[in-house]
Short mmCIF file of C-alpha atoms in Angstrom, two decimals:
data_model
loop_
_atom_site.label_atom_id
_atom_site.label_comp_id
_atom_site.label_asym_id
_atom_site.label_seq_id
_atom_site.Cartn_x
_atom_site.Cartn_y
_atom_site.Cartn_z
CA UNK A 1170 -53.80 189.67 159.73
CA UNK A 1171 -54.46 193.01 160.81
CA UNK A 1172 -56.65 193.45 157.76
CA UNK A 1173 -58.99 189.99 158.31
CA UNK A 1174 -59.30 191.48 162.03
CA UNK A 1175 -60.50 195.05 160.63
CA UNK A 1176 -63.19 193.11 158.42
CA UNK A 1177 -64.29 190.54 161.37
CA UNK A 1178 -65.23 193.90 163.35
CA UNK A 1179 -67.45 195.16 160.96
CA UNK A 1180 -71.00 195.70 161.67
CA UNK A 1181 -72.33 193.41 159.58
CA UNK A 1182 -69.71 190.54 160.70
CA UNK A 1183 -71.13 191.34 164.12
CA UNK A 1184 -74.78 191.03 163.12
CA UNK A 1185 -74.28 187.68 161.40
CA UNK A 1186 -72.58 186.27 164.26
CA UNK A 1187 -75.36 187.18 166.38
CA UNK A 1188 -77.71 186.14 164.35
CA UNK A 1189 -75.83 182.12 163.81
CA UNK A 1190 -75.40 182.02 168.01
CA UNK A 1191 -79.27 183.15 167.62
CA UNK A 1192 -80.78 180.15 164.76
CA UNK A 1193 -78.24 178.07 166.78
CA UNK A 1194 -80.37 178.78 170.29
CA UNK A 1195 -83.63 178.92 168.44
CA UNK A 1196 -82.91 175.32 166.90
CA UNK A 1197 -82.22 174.11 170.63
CA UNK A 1198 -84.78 175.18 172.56
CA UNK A 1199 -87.78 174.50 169.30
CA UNK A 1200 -85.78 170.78 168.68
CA UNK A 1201 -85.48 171.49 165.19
CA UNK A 1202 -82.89 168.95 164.47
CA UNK A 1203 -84.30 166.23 166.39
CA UNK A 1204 -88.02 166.99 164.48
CA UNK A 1205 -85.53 166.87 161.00
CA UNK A 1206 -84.07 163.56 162.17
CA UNK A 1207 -87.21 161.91 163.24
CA UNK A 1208 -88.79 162.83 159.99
CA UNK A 1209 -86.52 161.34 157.61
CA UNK A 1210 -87.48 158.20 160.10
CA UNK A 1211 -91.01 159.00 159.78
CA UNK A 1212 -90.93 158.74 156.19
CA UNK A 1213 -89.38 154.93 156.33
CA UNK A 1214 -92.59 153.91 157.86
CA UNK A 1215 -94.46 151.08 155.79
CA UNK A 1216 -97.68 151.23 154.41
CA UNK A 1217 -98.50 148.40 157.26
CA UNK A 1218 -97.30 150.74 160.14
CA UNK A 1219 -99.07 153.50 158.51
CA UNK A 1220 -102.27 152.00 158.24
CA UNK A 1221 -101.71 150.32 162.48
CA UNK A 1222 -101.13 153.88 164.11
CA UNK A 1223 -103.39 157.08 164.10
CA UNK A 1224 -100.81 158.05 161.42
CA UNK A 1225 -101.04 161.92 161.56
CA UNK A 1226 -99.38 162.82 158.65
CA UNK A 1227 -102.51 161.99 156.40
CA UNK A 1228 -104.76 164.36 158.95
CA UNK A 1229 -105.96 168.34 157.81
CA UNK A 1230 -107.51 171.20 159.21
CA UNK A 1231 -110.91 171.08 158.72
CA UNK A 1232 -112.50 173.54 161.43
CA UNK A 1233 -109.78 176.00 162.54
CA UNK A 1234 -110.42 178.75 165.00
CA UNK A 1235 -114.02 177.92 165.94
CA UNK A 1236 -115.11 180.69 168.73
CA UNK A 1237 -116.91 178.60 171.85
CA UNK A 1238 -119.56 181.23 172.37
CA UNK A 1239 -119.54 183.06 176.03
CA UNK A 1240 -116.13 181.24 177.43
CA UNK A 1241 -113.98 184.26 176.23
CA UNK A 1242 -112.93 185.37 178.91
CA UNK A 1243 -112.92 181.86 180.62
CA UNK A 1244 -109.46 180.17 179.36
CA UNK A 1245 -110.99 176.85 177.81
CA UNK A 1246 -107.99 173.68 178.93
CA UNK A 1247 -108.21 169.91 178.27
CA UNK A 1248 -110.32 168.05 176.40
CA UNK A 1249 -112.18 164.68 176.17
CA UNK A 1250 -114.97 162.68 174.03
CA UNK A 1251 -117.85 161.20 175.75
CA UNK A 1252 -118.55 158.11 173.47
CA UNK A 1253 -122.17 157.75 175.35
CA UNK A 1254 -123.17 161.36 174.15
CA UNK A 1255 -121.53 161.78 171.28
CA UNK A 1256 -120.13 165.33 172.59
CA UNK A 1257 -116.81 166.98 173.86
CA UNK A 1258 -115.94 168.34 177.51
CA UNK A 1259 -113.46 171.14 178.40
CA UNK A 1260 -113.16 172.88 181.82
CA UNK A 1261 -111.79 176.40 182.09
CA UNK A 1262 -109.22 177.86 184.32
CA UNK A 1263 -110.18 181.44 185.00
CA UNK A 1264 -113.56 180.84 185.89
CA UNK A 1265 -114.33 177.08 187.22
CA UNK A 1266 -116.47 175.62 185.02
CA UNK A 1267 -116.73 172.15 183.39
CA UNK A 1268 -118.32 172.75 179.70
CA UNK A 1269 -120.47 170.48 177.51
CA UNK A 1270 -119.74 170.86 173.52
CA UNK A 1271 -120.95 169.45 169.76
CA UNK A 1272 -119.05 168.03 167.96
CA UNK A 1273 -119.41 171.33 165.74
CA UNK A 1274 -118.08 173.30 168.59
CA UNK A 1275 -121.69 174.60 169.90
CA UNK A 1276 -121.38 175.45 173.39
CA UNK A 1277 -124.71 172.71 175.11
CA UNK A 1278 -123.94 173.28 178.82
CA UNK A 1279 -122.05 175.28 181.26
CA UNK A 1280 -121.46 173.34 184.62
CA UNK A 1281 -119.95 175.45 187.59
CA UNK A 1282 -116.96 173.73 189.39
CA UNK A 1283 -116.69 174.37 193.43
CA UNK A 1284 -114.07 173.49 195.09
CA UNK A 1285 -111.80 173.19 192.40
CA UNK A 1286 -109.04 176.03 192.23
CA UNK A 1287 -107.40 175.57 188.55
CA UNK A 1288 -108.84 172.92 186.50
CA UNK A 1289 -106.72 172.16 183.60
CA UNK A 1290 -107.62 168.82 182.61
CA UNK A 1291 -110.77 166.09 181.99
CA UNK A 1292 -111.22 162.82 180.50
CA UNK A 1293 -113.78 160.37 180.48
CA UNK A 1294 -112.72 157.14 182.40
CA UNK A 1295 -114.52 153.74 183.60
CA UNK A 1296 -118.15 153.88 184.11
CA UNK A 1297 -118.82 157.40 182.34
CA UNK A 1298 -117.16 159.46 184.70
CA UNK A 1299 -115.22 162.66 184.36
CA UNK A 1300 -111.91 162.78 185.94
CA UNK A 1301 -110.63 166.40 186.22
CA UNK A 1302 -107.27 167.16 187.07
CA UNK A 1303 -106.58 170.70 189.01
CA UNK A 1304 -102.75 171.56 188.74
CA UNK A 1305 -102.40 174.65 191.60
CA UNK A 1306 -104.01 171.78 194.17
CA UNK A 1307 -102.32 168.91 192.12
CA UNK A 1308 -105.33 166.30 192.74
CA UNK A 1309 -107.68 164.13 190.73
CA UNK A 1310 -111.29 163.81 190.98
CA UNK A 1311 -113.58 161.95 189.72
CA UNK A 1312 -116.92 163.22 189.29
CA UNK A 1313 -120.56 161.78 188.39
CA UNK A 1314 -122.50 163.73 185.63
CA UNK A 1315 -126.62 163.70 184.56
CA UNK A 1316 -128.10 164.79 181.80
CA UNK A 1317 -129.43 167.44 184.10
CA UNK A 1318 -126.23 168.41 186.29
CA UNK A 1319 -125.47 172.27 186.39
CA UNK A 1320 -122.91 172.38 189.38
CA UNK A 1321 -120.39 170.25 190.86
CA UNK A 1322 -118.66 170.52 194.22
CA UNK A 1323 -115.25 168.74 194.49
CA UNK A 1324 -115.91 168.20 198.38
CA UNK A 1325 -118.62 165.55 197.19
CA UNK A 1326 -116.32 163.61 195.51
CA UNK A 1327 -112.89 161.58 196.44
CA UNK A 1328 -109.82 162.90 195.40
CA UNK A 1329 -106.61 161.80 194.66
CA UNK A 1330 -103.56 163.40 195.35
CA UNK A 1331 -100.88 163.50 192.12
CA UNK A 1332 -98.11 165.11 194.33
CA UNK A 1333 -95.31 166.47 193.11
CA UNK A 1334 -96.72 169.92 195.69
CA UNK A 1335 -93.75 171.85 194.63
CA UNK A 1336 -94.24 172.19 190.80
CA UNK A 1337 -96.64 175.14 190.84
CA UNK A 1338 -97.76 176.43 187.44
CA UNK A 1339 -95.71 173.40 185.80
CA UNK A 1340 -97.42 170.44 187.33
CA UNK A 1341 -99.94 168.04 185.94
CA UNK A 1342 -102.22 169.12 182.61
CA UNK A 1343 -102.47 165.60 180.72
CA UNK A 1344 -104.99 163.22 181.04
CA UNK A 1345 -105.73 160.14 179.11
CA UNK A 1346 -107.79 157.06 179.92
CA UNK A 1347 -106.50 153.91 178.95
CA UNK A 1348 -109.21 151.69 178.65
CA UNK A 1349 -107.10 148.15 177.36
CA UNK A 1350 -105.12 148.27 181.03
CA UNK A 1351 -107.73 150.22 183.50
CA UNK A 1352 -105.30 153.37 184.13
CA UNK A 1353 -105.53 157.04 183.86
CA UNK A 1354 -102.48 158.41 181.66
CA UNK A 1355 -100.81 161.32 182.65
CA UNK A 1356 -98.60 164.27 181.82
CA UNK A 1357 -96.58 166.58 183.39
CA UNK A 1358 -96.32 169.68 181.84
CA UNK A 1359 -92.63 170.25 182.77
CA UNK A 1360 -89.65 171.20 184.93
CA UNK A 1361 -89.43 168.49 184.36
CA UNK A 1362 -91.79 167.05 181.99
CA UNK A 1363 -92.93 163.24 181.95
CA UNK A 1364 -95.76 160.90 181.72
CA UNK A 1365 -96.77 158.48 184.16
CA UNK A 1366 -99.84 155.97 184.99
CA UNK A 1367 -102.26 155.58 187.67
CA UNK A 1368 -104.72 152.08 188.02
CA UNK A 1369 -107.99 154.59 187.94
CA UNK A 1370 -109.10 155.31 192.04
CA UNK A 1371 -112.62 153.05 192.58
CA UNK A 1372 -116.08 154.59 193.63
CA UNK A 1373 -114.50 155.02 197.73
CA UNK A 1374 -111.45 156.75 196.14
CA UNK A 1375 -108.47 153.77 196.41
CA UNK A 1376 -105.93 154.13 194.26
CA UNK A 1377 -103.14 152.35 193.13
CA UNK A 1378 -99.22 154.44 193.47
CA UNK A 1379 -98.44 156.74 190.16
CA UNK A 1380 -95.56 156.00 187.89
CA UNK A 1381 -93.36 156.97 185.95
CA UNK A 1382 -93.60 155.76 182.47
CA UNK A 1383 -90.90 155.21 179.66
CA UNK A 1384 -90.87 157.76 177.01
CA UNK A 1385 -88.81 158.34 174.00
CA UNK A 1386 -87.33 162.02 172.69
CA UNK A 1387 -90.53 163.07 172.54
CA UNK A 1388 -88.48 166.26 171.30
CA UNK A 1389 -91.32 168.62 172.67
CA UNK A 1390 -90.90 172.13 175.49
CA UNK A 1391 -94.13 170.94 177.29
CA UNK A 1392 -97.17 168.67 177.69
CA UNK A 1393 -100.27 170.35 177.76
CA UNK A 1394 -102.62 167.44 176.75
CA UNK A 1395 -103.12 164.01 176.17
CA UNK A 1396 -105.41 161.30 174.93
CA UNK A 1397 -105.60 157.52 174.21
CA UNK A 1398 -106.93 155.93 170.79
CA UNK A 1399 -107.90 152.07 171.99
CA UNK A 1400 -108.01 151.10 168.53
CA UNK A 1401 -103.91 151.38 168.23
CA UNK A 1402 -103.22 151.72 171.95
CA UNK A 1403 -100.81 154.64 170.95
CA UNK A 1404 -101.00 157.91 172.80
CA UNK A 1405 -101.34 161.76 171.32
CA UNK A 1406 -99.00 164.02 173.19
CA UNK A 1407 -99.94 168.23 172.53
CA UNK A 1408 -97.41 170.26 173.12
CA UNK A 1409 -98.43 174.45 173.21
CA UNK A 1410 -95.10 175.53 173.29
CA UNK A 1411 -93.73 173.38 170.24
CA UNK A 1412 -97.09 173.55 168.70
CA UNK A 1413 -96.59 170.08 168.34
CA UNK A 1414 -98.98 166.71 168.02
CA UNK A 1415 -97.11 163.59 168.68
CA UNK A 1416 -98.34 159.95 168.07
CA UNK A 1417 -96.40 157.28 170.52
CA UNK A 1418 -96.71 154.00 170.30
CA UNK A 1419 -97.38 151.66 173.20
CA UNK A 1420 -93.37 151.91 174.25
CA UNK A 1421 -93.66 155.07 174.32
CA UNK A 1422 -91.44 155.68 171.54
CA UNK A 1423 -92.69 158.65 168.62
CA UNK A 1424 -94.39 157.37 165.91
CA UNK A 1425 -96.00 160.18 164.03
CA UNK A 1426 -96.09 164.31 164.09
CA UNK A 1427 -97.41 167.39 163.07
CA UNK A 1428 -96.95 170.65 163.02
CA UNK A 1429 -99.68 172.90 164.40
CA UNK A 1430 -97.87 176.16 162.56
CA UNK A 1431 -99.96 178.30 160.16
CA UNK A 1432 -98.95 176.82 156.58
CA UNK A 1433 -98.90 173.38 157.16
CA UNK A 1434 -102.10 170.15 157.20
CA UNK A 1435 -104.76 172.98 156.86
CA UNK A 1436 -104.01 175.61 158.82
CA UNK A 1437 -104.28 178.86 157.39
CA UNK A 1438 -102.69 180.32 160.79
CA UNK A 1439 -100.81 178.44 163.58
CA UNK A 1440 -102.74 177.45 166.93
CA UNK A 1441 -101.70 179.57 169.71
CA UNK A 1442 -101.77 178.11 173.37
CA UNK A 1443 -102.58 174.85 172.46
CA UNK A 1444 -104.16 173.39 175.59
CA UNK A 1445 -106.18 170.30 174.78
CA UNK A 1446 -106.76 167.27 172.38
CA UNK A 1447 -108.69 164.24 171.85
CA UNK A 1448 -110.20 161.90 169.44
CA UNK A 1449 -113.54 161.11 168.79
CA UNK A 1450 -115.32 157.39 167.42
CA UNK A 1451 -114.38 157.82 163.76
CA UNK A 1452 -110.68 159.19 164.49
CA UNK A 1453 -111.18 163.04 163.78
CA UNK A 1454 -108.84 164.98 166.24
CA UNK A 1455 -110.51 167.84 168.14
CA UNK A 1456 -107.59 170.71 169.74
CA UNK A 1457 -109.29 173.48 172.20
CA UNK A 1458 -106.63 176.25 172.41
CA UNK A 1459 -106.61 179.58 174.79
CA UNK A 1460 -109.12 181.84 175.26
CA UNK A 1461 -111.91 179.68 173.54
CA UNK A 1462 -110.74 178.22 169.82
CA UNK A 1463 -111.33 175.00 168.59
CA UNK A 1464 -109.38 173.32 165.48
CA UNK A 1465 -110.48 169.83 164.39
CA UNK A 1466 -108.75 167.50 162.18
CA UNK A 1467 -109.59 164.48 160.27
CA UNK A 1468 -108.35 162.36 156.98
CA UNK A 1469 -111.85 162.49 154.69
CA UNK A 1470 -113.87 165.41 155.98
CA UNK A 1471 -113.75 168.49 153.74
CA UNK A 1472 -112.92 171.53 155.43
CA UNK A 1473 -114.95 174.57 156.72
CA UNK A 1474 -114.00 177.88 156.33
CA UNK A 1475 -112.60 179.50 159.78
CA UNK A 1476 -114.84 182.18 162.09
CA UNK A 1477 -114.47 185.85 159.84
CA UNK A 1478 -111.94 187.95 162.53
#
């Protein structure tokens, strides 16, 4: 006995036990085992089920790391499609500013943002409106936007407020627009983290109450963006701090994953500070991440070779 004790003191005992209490923590807080189990249930999945969901398995990198000209120092944060333009938005944290984008990532328009304190999210809801969400004031607005528009002033427009006045830097960043029930989607980034609904406020700002919505392990650290594909009605759910995309279904339940780590579906290097998705007509995903990259994915489009640096 004396002996075993002598050897369990060595060094190198000591170093592999910190290093199993270490993979042990590591595998907690990333969810490895619950991403392990739900992909041996992904790969159950028919052909049928496949073929009904976004199904993002079958997507690849094929514009990674895609500089948005003159928003470096800006902080680029949520993302949305206008169907009637055929282009994306983003707004940026640092510096207020709701920006217009190709599909290619060419920055078309820079719109300043008054009023607004830390916009983190925008989505495109009923009538052609942009919703932004701002997290350090916790509200909603919901803003009209011409061709023409350079500025915005949140004072001009109603807002809504999310609550929830005590979450800080960990309040709402998600926002999806369901357009099959006439609600704005939403996610809280965490402590804790959850998604809820909201019937979308009218033209004099009326609202219906928020709520909470049921979710499944979504087996994710954060929610830092979402968005809504009316073909399926499922959901994408972005998580930065997983570097995570997750498909749910219209229970709420996970359907589909990837992995937004360097190595795997395209990407020659993982996306850092993942902070905004959406889809556009045809299904190719578009992913803005911090200072001012954007990643897009699709199933049939071949891919482009990343920005040299």
């Amino acid at each position: 006995m004396p002996a075993l004790l002598s050897r369990l003191m060595r060094p190198r005992w000591l170093l592999l036990a910190c290093l199993g209490v270490a993979a042990t923590l590591l595998v907690d807080y990333q969810h490895w085992d619950d991403r392990a189990y739900f992909w041996f249930k992904e790969q159950r999945l028919s052909v049928a089920e496949q073929q009904a969901s976004i199904w993002l398995p079958g997507y690849r990198a094929v514009v990674q790391g895609k500089s948005l000209a003159g928003l470096e120092d800006d902080e680029t944060s949520g993302l949305t499609y206008n169907p009637t333009t055929d282009t994306l938005f983003t707004v940026t944290g640092r510096n207020p500013q709701l920006v217009e984008l190709s599909l290619d990532g060419e920055v078309l328009r820079r719109i300043a943002l008054t009023g607004f304190s830390n916009p983190e999210g925008v989505e495109v809801v009923a009538g052609g409106r942009l919703a932004i969400i701002d997290e350090r004031q916790h509200t909603l607005t919901a803003v009209n936007l011409a061709g023409d528009t350079l500025s915005l002033d949140a004072r001009d427009y109603p807002s809504f407020d999310l609550g929830f006045a005590d979450a800080g830097n960990k309040g709402f960043e998600g926002i999806a627009w369901d357009s099959l029930n006439q609600r704005v989607l939403l996610g809280k980034e965490r402590g804790p983290l959850g998604l809820f609904s909201l019937p979308f406020p009218g033209e004099d700002g009326a609202a219906g109450t928020l709520q909470a919505m049921p979710a499944g392990n979504l087996f994710v650290r954060d929610i830092s963006s979402l968005s809504y594909d009316a073909h399926t009605g499922h959901s994408l759910v972005l998580s930065d701090e997983s570097r995570l995309l997750l498909e749910l279904d219209a229970a709420g339940e996970p359907l589909s994953f990837i992995s937004l780590s360097g190595g795997l579906h395209g990407l020659l290097h993982g996306i850092k500070q993942a902070e905004g998705v959406t889809m556009d007509a045809v299904g190719n995903i578009y992913i803005v991440g911090e200072p001012n990259l954007l990643y897009v994915f699709s199933k049939d489009r071949p891919a482009i070779q990343p920005d040299a640096g």
